[in-house]
């Protein structure tokens, strides 16, 4: 091979480095058209001993710029590979085999276009070397196409799905046992663990097929995305409804509460759309980074938005405890709301920050601990929320609505006659769980 072509690949090359960051696992096929990025992140994969990788650059072409002007003396490469050149298109292949324990690790694969840099302050877009590539990447561990830190995930998701299903069954049992104190939101809360359980089952199936054949089955992937979307929307809606006191303290949402839902629901839909696009898009594509930023921002906004109803309810109960003569009840509810606020903050902080930090700290083969901690935190949050707001006559969260019902029942009509007091039956519809009641005066 001519030395000029070898020199060319030392300038536009694929450099293999090791970083500890999130990995994905597929048989990858990436196509880029007229890209000007200096660095393209192709993929990250954790290899065990006897793992292997093959990269086939089917085509590499340039649409503008003079490649003969590239100064290769200032560029370094860990290795060089010969290029095939045919019809203005370059192509090459190379392979990586992990043969020793020392070579095990998390490998990050980049494509570097060293010419896509502004030479000076007067450089323009026309000076940059745009390129188009068509590349296939195949990565495999000895018994799985999954990255080392993701091999345990199918079993993990099945186990966690079982736990969520069990607490769902227990919650339904509690609702039937205390049926007189059950509100509509209790049934909404019952739907959440079952939806979460289904989502985890389909996620496990999705990873199972990726592990065995390197890519997901489209049908199972679509079902997983649908259940994931429902689970995410249902979670934030339920948290916000509990925070507003709907069906417990009040039975009609205020305009301020409705605005929160008008914000949270579309944001959740957008967050799930971003997640689906990220899962189905190659890391090297230009859209991948954009949707990652959108997902982070939208998730942050959702987490902030669901705290507002809880804060408003706390403020309302603080004011009510000093004015309406039911200070003991209001203070008990206030204490419960404050606990719920702390629970939400801890859940958000742990799943968004602490678990992510652990993912960075642990060795590459223990990356699945992030998913484990995230699911355990969600399971704990579900359990504590159910315990705090379970249907029971002594629950301080339910006392105010019961007393308000009693006050409504006192609003009766009486008549008097010479023979004595007449009695008129007044039928009222209660907002409480007992349904329709009659009061006598």
Short mmCIF file of C-alpha atoms in Angstrom, two decimals:
data_model
loop_
_atom_site.label_atom_id
_atom_site.label_comp_id
_atom_site.label_asym_id
_atom_site.label_seq_id
_atom_site.Cartn_x
_atom_site.Cartn_y
_atom_site.Cartn_z
CA UNK A 1 0.00 0.00 0.00
CA UNK A 2 1.29 3.46 -0.88
CA UNK A 3 2.74 5.46 1.97
CA UNK A 4 0.48 8.42 1.18
CA UNK A 5 -2.62 6.36 1.84
CA UNK A 6 -1.23 5.06 5.12
CA UNK A 7 -0.38 8.63 6.05
CA UNK A 8 -3.93 9.65 5.22
CA UNK A 9 -5.33 7.21 7.76
CA UNK A 10 -3.06 8.59 10.46
CA UNK A 11 -4.97 11.85 9.99
CA UNK A 12 -8.54 10.58 9.54
CA UNK A 13 -8.61 7.52 11.75
CA UNK A 14 -10.43 5.53 14.39
CA UNK A 15 -8.71 5.80 17.74
CA UNK A 16 -9.48 3.26 20.44
CA UNK A 17 -9.41 4.60 23.98
CA UNK A 18 -10.88 3.45 27.27
CA UNK A 19 -13.39 5.52 29.21
CA UNK A 20 -15.82 4.63 31.97
CA UNK A 21 -19.15 5.83 30.61
CA UNK A 22 -22.52 4.42 29.64
CA UNK A 23 -22.53 1.67 27.02
CA UNK A 24 -25.06 0.41 24.51
CA UNK A 25 -25.14 -2.89 22.70
CA UNK A 26 -26.27 -3.61 19.15
CA UNK A 27 -25.00 -4.65 15.77
CA UNK A 28 -24.37 -1.12 14.63
CA UNK A 29 -24.81 0.39 11.19
CA UNK A 30 -24.08 4.11 11.01
CA UNK A 31 -24.44 6.35 7.96
CA UNK A 32 -23.34 10.00 8.10
CA UNK A 33 -23.73 12.47 5.23
CA UNK A 34 -21.68 15.68 4.87
CA UNK A 35 -20.67 15.74 8.52
CA UNK A 36 -18.16 18.32 9.78
CA UNK A 37 -17.70 17.15 13.37
CA UNK A 38 -14.14 16.76 14.54
CA UNK A 39 -14.99 13.76 16.72
CA UNK A 40 -17.75 11.19 16.28
CA UNK A 41 -18.49 8.84 19.17
CA UNK A 42 -19.22 5.52 17.47
CA UNK A 43 -19.93 3.32 20.47
CA UNK A 44 -18.85 2.12 23.90
CA UNK A 45 -18.63 -1.55 24.84
CA UNK A 46 -17.34 -3.56 27.81
CA UNK A 47 -15.31 -6.61 26.79
CA UNK A 48 -14.56 -9.75 28.76
CA UNK A 49 -11.70 -12.07 27.85
CA UNK A 50 -12.34 -13.79 24.48
CA UNK A 51 -14.57 -10.93 23.39
CA UNK A 52 -14.15 -9.53 19.90
CA UNK A 53 -15.01 -6.58 17.71
CA UNK A 54 -14.96 -5.97 13.97
CA UNK A 55 -15.30 -2.61 12.23
CA UNK A 56 -16.00 -2.35 8.51
CA UNK A 57 -15.75 1.11 6.99
CA UNK A 58 -17.78 0.46 3.85
CA UNK A 59 -17.19 3.94 2.48
CA UNK A 60 -15.40 7.11 3.51
CA UNK A 61 -15.56 10.09 1.18
CA UNK A 62 -14.93 13.83 1.32
CA UNK A 63 -17.08 16.48 -0.32
CA UNK A 64 -14.87 19.55 -0.05
CA UNK A 65 -11.41 20.55 1.08
CA UNK A 66 -8.00 19.51 -0.18
CA UNK A 67 -6.81 16.41 1.67
CA UNK A 68 -3.32 16.77 0.18
CA UNK A 69 -2.70 19.80 2.40
CA UNK A 70 -3.04 17.84 5.64
CA UNK A 71 0.12 17.88 7.72
CA UNK A 72 0.42 14.42 9.24
CA UNK A 73 3.58 15.21 11.19
CA UNK A 74 1.60 16.78 14.05
CA UNK A 75 -0.86 13.89 14.42
CA UNK A 76 -0.46 10.73 16.41
CA UNK A 77 -2.23 7.39 16.16
CA UNK A 78 -2.10 4.26 18.27
CA UNK A 79 -2.16 2.10 15.15
CA UNK A 80 -2.52 2.47 11.40
CA UNK A 81 -4.40 0.38 8.86
CA UNK A 82 -4.17 0.33 5.06
CA UNK A 83 -6.96 2.01 3.10
CA UNK A 84 -8.56 0.77 -0.07
CA UNK A 85 -9.21 3.62 -2.49
CA UNK A 86 -11.65 3.26 -5.35
CA UNK A 87 -13.67 5.94 -7.12
CA UNK A 88 -13.01 8.73 -4.59
CA UNK A 89 -14.14 6.41 -1.77
CA UNK A 90 -11.95 4.92 0.95
CA UNK A 91 -12.74 1.67 2.77
CA UNK A 92 -11.03 -0.54 5.32
CA UNK A 93 -11.60 -3.20 7.97
CA UNK A 94 -9.99 -4.05 11.25
CA UNK A 95 -10.57 -6.46 14.12
CA UNK A 96 -9.98 -6.43 17.86
CA UNK A 97 -9.69 -9.59 19.95
CA UNK A 98 -9.50 -9.54 23.75
CA UNK A 99 -7.15 -12.41 24.54
CA UNK A 100 -5.94 -11.65 28.08
CA UNK A 101 -7.43 -10.56 31.39
CA UNK A 102 -5.39 -7.36 31.22
CA UNK A 103 -7.15 -6.35 27.99
CA UNK A 104 -10.60 -6.58 29.56
CA UNK A 105 -12.31 -3.24 30.01
CA UNK A 106 -14.71 -0.65 28.70
CA UNK A 107 -13.64 0.48 25.23
CA UNK A 108 -14.79 3.74 23.73
CA UNK A 109 -14.63 3.99 19.92
CA UNK A 110 -14.27 7.32 18.15
CA UNK A 111 -13.86 8.48 14.58
CA UNK A 112 -11.63 11.56 14.44
CA UNK A 113 -11.63 14.00 11.56
CA UNK A 114 -8.53 15.99 12.38
CA UNK A 115 -9.08 18.34 9.43
CA UNK A 116 -12.44 19.58 10.78
CA UNK A 117 -10.81 22.29 12.88
CA UNK A 118 -10.65 26.01 12.31
CA UNK A 119 -7.07 26.75 11.29
CA UNK A 120 -7.31 30.37 12.42
CA UNK A 121 -9.89 33.02 13.27
CA UNK A 122 -10.50 33.71 9.57
CA UNK A 123 -11.38 30.10 8.81
CA UNK A 124 -14.90 29.48 7.50
CA UNK A 125 -17.16 26.49 6.98
CA UNK A 126 -15.84 26.12 3.46
CA UNK A 127 -12.36 25.48 4.88
CA UNK A 128 -13.56 22.45 6.86
CA UNK A 129 -13.32 18.98 5.41
CA UNK A 130 -16.82 17.48 5.37
CA UNK A 131 -17.03 13.72 5.19
CA UNK A 132 -19.55 10.96 4.60
CA UNK A 133 -19.16 7.50 6.09
CA UNK A 134 -20.96 4.17 6.04
CA UNK A 135 -19.72 1.92 8.83
CA UNK A 136 -20.69 -1.42 10.40
CA UNK A 137 -19.62 -2.38 13.93
CA UNK A 138 -20.02 -5.81 15.48
CA UNK A 139 -19.14 -6.32 19.16
CA UNK A 140 -19.52 -9.54 21.10
CA UNK A 141 -18.62 -11.08 24.42
CA UNK A 142 -18.06 -14.86 24.71
CA UNK A 143 -21.72 -15.72 25.36
CA UNK A 144 -23.59 -12.51 24.63
CA UNK A 145 -23.85 -9.51 22.35
CA UNK A 146 -24.43 -7.39 25.45
CA UNK A 147 -21.74 -5.22 26.97
CA UNK A 148 -20.13 -6.72 30.08
CA UNK A 149 -22.04 -4.45 32.46
CA UNK A 150 -25.38 -5.28 30.83
CA UNK A 151 -25.26 -9.08 30.69
CA UNK A 152 -27.15 -9.48 34.04
CA UNK A 153 -29.92 -7.03 33.03
CA UNK A 154 -32.51 -9.50 31.62
CA UNK A 155 -32.53 -11.51 34.87
CA UNK A 156 -32.47 -8.33 36.95
CA UNK A 157 -35.51 -6.88 35.17
CA UNK A 158 -37.46 -10.15 35.54
CA UNK A 159 -36.74 -10.23 39.30
CA UNK A 160 -37.71 -6.59 39.80
CA UNK A 161 -40.84 -7.12 37.69
CA UNK A 162 -41.86 -9.87 40.13
CA UNK A 163 -41.35 -7.57 43.12
CA UNK A 164 -43.47 -4.81 41.59
CA UNK A 165 -46.20 -7.32 40.72
CA UNK A 166 -46.21 -8.61 44.32
CA UNK A 167 -46.58 -5.15 45.87
CA UNK A 168 -49.34 -4.47 43.33
CA UNK A 169 -51.21 -7.57 44.54
CA UNK A 170 -50.67 -6.55 48.18
CA UNK A 171 -51.99 -3.05 47.45
CA UNK A 172 -55.15 -4.43 45.78
CA UNK A 173 -55.65 -6.69 48.83
CA UNK A 174 -55.43 -3.63 51.10
CA UNK A 175 -58.00 -1.80 48.96
CA UNK A 176 -60.50 -4.65 49.19
CA UNK A 177 -59.88 -5.04 52.92
CA UNK A 178 -60.58 -1.33 53.59
CA UNK A 179 -63.09 -0.77 50.81
CA UNK A 180 -65.06 1.78 52.86
CA UNK A 181 -62.10 4.16 52.87
CA UNK A 182 -60.99 3.73 49.26
CA UNK A 183 -60.86 6.71 46.90
CA UNK A 184 -60.44 6.79 43.14
CA UNK A 185 -56.80 7.74 43.42
CA UNK A 186 -56.13 4.54 45.36
CA UNK A 187 -57.06 2.57 42.24
CA UNK A 188 -54.85 4.84 40.17
CA UNK A 189 -52.03 4.02 42.56
CA UNK A 190 -52.84 0.31 42.10
CA UNK A 191 -52.35 0.58 38.34
CA UNK A 192 -48.82 1.96 38.76
CA UNK A 193 -46.93 -1.14 40.06
CA UNK A 194 -48.63 -3.38 37.49
CA UNK A 195 -47.71 -1.01 34.66
CA UNK A 196 -44.15 -0.86 35.98
CA UNK A 197 -44.02 -4.66 36.18
CA UNK A 198 -45.17 -5.03 32.56
CA UNK A 199 -42.63 -2.45 31.41
CA UNK A 200 -39.80 -4.36 33.10
CA UNK A 201 -40.92 -7.69 31.60
CA UNK A 202 -40.88 -6.29 28.07
CA UNK A 203 -37.55 -4.58 28.77
CA UNK A 204 -36.11 -7.93 29.85
CA UNK A 205 -37.42 -9.59 26.67
CA UNK A 206 -35.91 -6.78 24.60
CA UNK A 207 -32.49 -7.30 26.20
CA UNK A 208 -32.80 -11.08 25.87
CA UNK A 209 -33.04 -10.87 22.09
CA UNK A 210 -30.23 -8.32 21.93
CA UNK A 211 -28.07 -10.68 24.00
CA UNK A 212 -28.72 -13.61 21.67
CA UNK A 213 -28.76 -12.03 18.23
CA UNK A 214 -27.29 -8.55 18.61
CA UNK A 215 -30.44 -6.57 17.83
CA UNK A 216 -33.97 -6.32 19.28
CA UNK A 217 -37.16 -7.78 17.84
CA UNK A 218 -39.14 -4.81 16.58
CA UNK A 219 -42.49 -5.98 17.96
CA UNK A 220 -41.21 -6.52 21.50
CA UNK A 221 -39.33 -3.22 21.39
CA UNK A 222 -42.51 -1.34 20.40
CA UNK A 223 -44.51 -2.97 23.21
CA UNK A 224 -41.77 -2.03 25.69
CA UNK A 225 -41.75 1.59 24.52
CA UNK A 226 -45.55 1.81 24.89
CA UNK A 227 -45.55 0.41 28.44
CA UNK A 228 -42.56 2.59 29.34
CA UNK A 229 -44.44 5.66 28.13
CA UNK A 230 -47.57 4.71 30.11
CA UNK A 231 -45.53 3.99 33.23
CA UNK A 232 -43.70 7.31 33.09
CA UNK A 233 -46.84 9.36 32.52
CA UNK A 234 -48.79 7.47 35.20
CA UNK A 235 -46.00 7.91 37.76
CA UNK A 236 -45.77 11.69 37.44
CA UNK A 237 -49.56 12.14 37.23
CA UNK A 238 -50.10 10.05 40.38
CA UNK A 239 -47.40 11.91 42.32
CA UNK A 240 -48.87 15.25 41.28
CA UNK A 241 -52.45 14.20 42.14
CA UNK A 242 -51.42 13.04 45.60
CA UNK A 243 -49.52 16.29 46.04
CA UNK A 244 -52.60 18.37 45.19
CA UNK A 245 -54.70 16.40 47.65
CA UNK A 246 -57.17 15.36 44.95
CA UNK A 247 -59.86 12.91 46.17
CA UNK A 248 -58.40 13.11 49.68
CA UNK A 249 -58.54 16.71 50.85
CA UNK A 250 -60.38 18.17 47.85
CA UNK A 251 -62.41 16.70 45.04
CA UNK A 252 -61.99 19.37 42.37
CA UNK A 253 -58.65 20.50 40.99
CA UNK A 254 -58.03 24.23 41.10
CA UNK A 255 -56.98 26.18 38.02
CA UNK A 256 -53.45 26.30 39.42
CA UNK A 257 -53.39 22.50 39.76
CA UNK A 258 -54.73 22.03 36.24
CA UNK A 259 -51.93 24.18 34.86
CA UNK A 260 -49.40 21.85 36.49
CA UNK A 261 -50.93 18.89 34.69
CA UNK A 262 -51.02 20.83 31.42
CA UNK A 263 -47.25 21.20 31.85
CA UNK A 264 -46.31 17.78 33.29
CA UNK A 265 -48.25 15.56 30.87
CA UNK A 266 -46.84 17.06 27.62
CA UNK A 267 -43.35 17.13 29.16
CA UNK A 268 -43.64 13.45 30.07
CA UNK A 269 -44.74 12.60 26.55
CA UNK A 270 -41.78 14.56 25.16
CA UNK A 271 -39.39 12.87 27.62
CA UNK A 272 -40.56 9.42 26.55
CA UNK A 273 -40.34 10.33 22.87
CA UNK A 274 -36.77 11.50 23.48
CA UNK A 275 -35.97 8.25 25.30
CA UNK A 276 -37.37 6.14 22.44
CA UNK A 277 -35.40 8.11 19.85
CA UNK A 278 -32.21 7.75 21.89
CA UNK A 279 -32.71 3.99 22.24
CA UNK A 280 -33.28 3.53 18.51
CA UNK A 281 -30.57 5.95 17.28
CA UNK A 282 -26.89 5.22 16.83
CA UNK A 283 -24.61 7.12 19.20
CA UNK A 284 -22.58 8.48 16.32
CA UNK A 285 -25.52 10.27 14.69
CA UNK A 286 -25.76 14.02 15.12
CA UNK A 287 -29.31 13.74 16.52
CA UNK A 288 -28.24 11.52 19.40
CA UNK A 289 -26.55 14.26 21.43
CA UNK A 290 -29.44 16.68 20.84
CA UNK A 291 -32.05 14.23 22.13
CA UNK A 292 -29.88 13.39 25.13
CA UNK A 293 -29.88 17.07 26.09
CA UNK A 294 -33.64 17.32 25.50
CA UNK A 295 -34.27 14.27 27.71
CA UNK A 296 -32.11 15.66 30.52
CA UNK A 297 -33.80 19.08 30.41
CA UNK A 298 -37.36 17.74 30.17
CA UNK A 299 -36.80 15.23 32.97
CA UNK A 300 -35.43 18.02 35.15
CA UNK A 301 -38.49 20.20 34.44
CA UNK A 302 -40.88 17.33 35.23
CA UNK A 303 -39.14 16.61 38.53
CA UNK A 304 -39.41 20.28 39.48
CA UNK A 305 -43.03 20.65 38.36
CA UNK A 306 -44.38 17.80 40.51
CA UNK A 307 -42.98 19.45 43.64
CA UNK A 308 -45.13 22.58 43.24
CA UNK A 309 -48.48 20.94 44.21
CA UNK A 310 -46.92 19.55 47.39
CA UNK A 311 -45.49 22.96 48.31
CA UNK A 312 -48.85 24.63 47.65
CA UNK A 313 -50.66 22.06 49.78
CA UNK A 314 -48.20 22.57 52.65
CA UNK A 315 -48.72 26.33 52.46
CA UNK A 316 -52.51 25.90 52.35
CA UNK A 317 -52.52 23.63 55.42
CA UNK A 318 -50.26 26.03 57.32
CA UNK A 319 -52.74 28.83 56.72
CA UNK A 320 -55.77 26.66 57.46
CA UNK A 321 -54.40 25.35 60.76
CA UNK A 322 -54.44 28.87 62.18
CA UNK A 323 -57.92 29.90 61.02
CA UNK A 324 -60.52 27.13 60.69
CA UNK A 325 -60.60 25.55 64.14
CA UNK A 326 -59.33 22.15 63.00
CA UNK A 327 -55.71 22.79 63.84
CA UNK A 328 -54.96 19.26 65.05
CA UNK A 329 -56.17 17.66 61.84
CA UNK A 330 -54.44 20.21 59.65
CA UNK A 331 -51.16 19.88 61.52
CA UNK A 332 -51.27 16.09 61.15
CA UNK A 333 -51.85 16.47 57.43
CA UNK A 334 -49.13 19.11 57.26
CA UNK A 335 -46.65 16.69 58.82
CA UNK A 336 -47.64 14.01 56.30
CA UNK A 337 -47.25 16.40 53.37
CA UNK A 338 -43.81 17.41 54.56
CA UNK A 339 -42.77 13.76 54.77
CA UNK A 340 -44.09 13.22 51.25
CA UNK A 341 -42.14 16.23 50.00
CA UNK A 342 -38.93 14.83 51.51
CA UNK A 343 -39.69 11.43 49.95
CA UNK A 344 -40.06 12.93 46.46
CA UNK A 345 -36.89 15.01 46.78
CA UNK A 346 -34.88 12.00 48.01
CA UNK A 347 -36.25 9.82 45.21
CA UNK A 348 -35.37 12.37 42.53
CA UNK A 349 -31.96 13.09 44.05
CA UNK A 350 -31.05 9.40 44.36
CA UNK A 351 -32.25 8.20 40.94
CA UNK A 352 -30.93 11.20 38.99
CA UNK A 353 -27.64 11.89 40.80
CA UNK A 354 -26.47 9.27 43.32
CA UNK A 355 -27.20 6.24 41.13
CA UNK A 356 -25.52 7.93 38.15
CA UNK A 357 -22.41 8.65 40.22
CA UNK A 358 -22.27 5.01 41.29
CA UNK A 359 -22.40 3.99 37.62
CA UNK A 360 -19.26 6.04 36.99
CA UNK A 361 -17.40 4.80 40.05
CA UNK A 362 -17.92 1.02 39.83
CA UNK A 363 -15.83 -1.26 37.55
CA UNK A 364 -17.07 -1.86 34.00
CA UNK A 365 -18.54 -5.30 34.76
CA UNK A 366 -20.67 -3.86 37.59
CA UNK A 367 -22.44 -1.19 35.55
CA UNK A 368 -25.73 -3.02 36.08
CA UNK A 369 -25.68 -1.85 39.70
CA UNK A 370 -26.98 1.49 38.42
CA UNK A 371 -30.17 -0.15 37.13
CA UNK A 372 -30.48 -2.22 40.30
CA UNK A 373 -30.26 0.82 42.58
CA UNK A 374 -32.64 2.78 40.36
CA UNK A 375 -35.27 0.02 40.46
CA UNK A 376 -34.84 -0.53 44.21
CA UNK A 377 -35.28 3.21 44.81
CA UNK A 378 -38.48 3.17 42.74
CA UNK A 379 -39.77 0.09 44.60
CA UNK A 380 -39.05 1.75 47.96
CA UNK A 381 -40.76 4.96 46.86
CA UNK A 382 -43.87 3.03 45.77
CA UNK A 383 -43.98 1.15 49.07
CA UNK A 384 -43.56 4.25 51.26
CA UNK A 385 -46.13 6.22 49.25
CA UNK A 386 -48.63 3.39 49.61
CA UNK A 387 -47.91 3.12 53.33
CA UNK A 388 -48.36 6.86 53.89
CA UNK A 389 -51.61 7.16 51.94
CA UNK A 390 -53.16 3.73 52.46
CA UNK A 391 -56.95 3.65 52.98
CA UNK A 392 -57.60 3.67 56.72
CA UNK A 393 -60.04 5.61 58.86
CA UNK A 394 -57.26 6.83 61.17
CA UNK A 395 -55.07 8.12 58.36
CA UNK A 396 -54.65 11.88 58.98
CA UNK A 397 -54.69 12.48 55.23
CA UNK A 398 -58.32 11.30 55.08
CA UNK A 399 -59.72 12.99 58.19
CA UNK A 400 -60.43 16.39 56.68
CA UNK A 401 -62.60 15.10 53.86
CA UNK A 402 -64.60 12.97 56.31
CA UNK A 403 -65.25 15.97 58.55
CA UNK A 404 -66.23 18.06 55.56
CA UNK A 405 -68.72 15.33 54.62
CA UNK A 406 -70.19 15.43 58.13
CA UNK A 407 -70.62 19.18 57.83
CA UNK A 408 -72.42 18.70 54.53
CA UNK A 409 -74.71 16.09 56.09
CA UNK A 410 -75.80 18.65 58.72
CA UNK A 411 -77.29 20.82 56.00
CA UNK A 412 -80.86 19.51 56.22
CA UNK A 413 -84.35 20.89 55.95
CA UNK A 414 -86.78 20.69 58.88
CA UNK A 415 -90.43 21.66 59.14
CA UNK A 416 -92.71 22.32 62.13
CA UNK A 417 -96.37 21.64 62.62
CA UNK A 418 -98.76 22.01 65.51
CA UNK A 419 -98.62 18.27 66.03
CA UNK A 420 -94.86 18.43 66.50
CA UNK A 421 -91.78 18.33 64.31
CA UNK A 422 -92.05 16.89 60.84
CA UNK A 423 -89.16 14.92 59.44
CA UNK A 424 -87.93 15.26 55.89
CA UNK A 425 -85.33 12.92 54.38
CA UNK A 426 -82.65 14.68 52.42
CA UNK A 427 -80.47 12.64 50.08
CA UNK A 428 -76.99 13.92 49.39
CA UNK A 429 -74.16 12.65 47.23
CA UNK A 430 -70.98 12.34 49.19
CA UNK A 431 -67.55 12.92 47.70
CA UNK A 432 -66.14 10.32 50.03
CA UNK A 433 -65.50 6.66 49.39
CA UNK A 434 -68.74 5.43 50.92
CA UNK A 435 -70.69 6.69 47.93
CA UNK A 436 -74.28 7.69 48.36
CA UNK A 437 -75.52 8.48 51.87
CA UNK A 438 -78.77 9.55 53.51
CA UNK A 439 -79.15 11.90 56.44
CA UNK A 440 -82.12 12.38 58.70
CA UNK A 441 -83.10 15.58 60.43
#
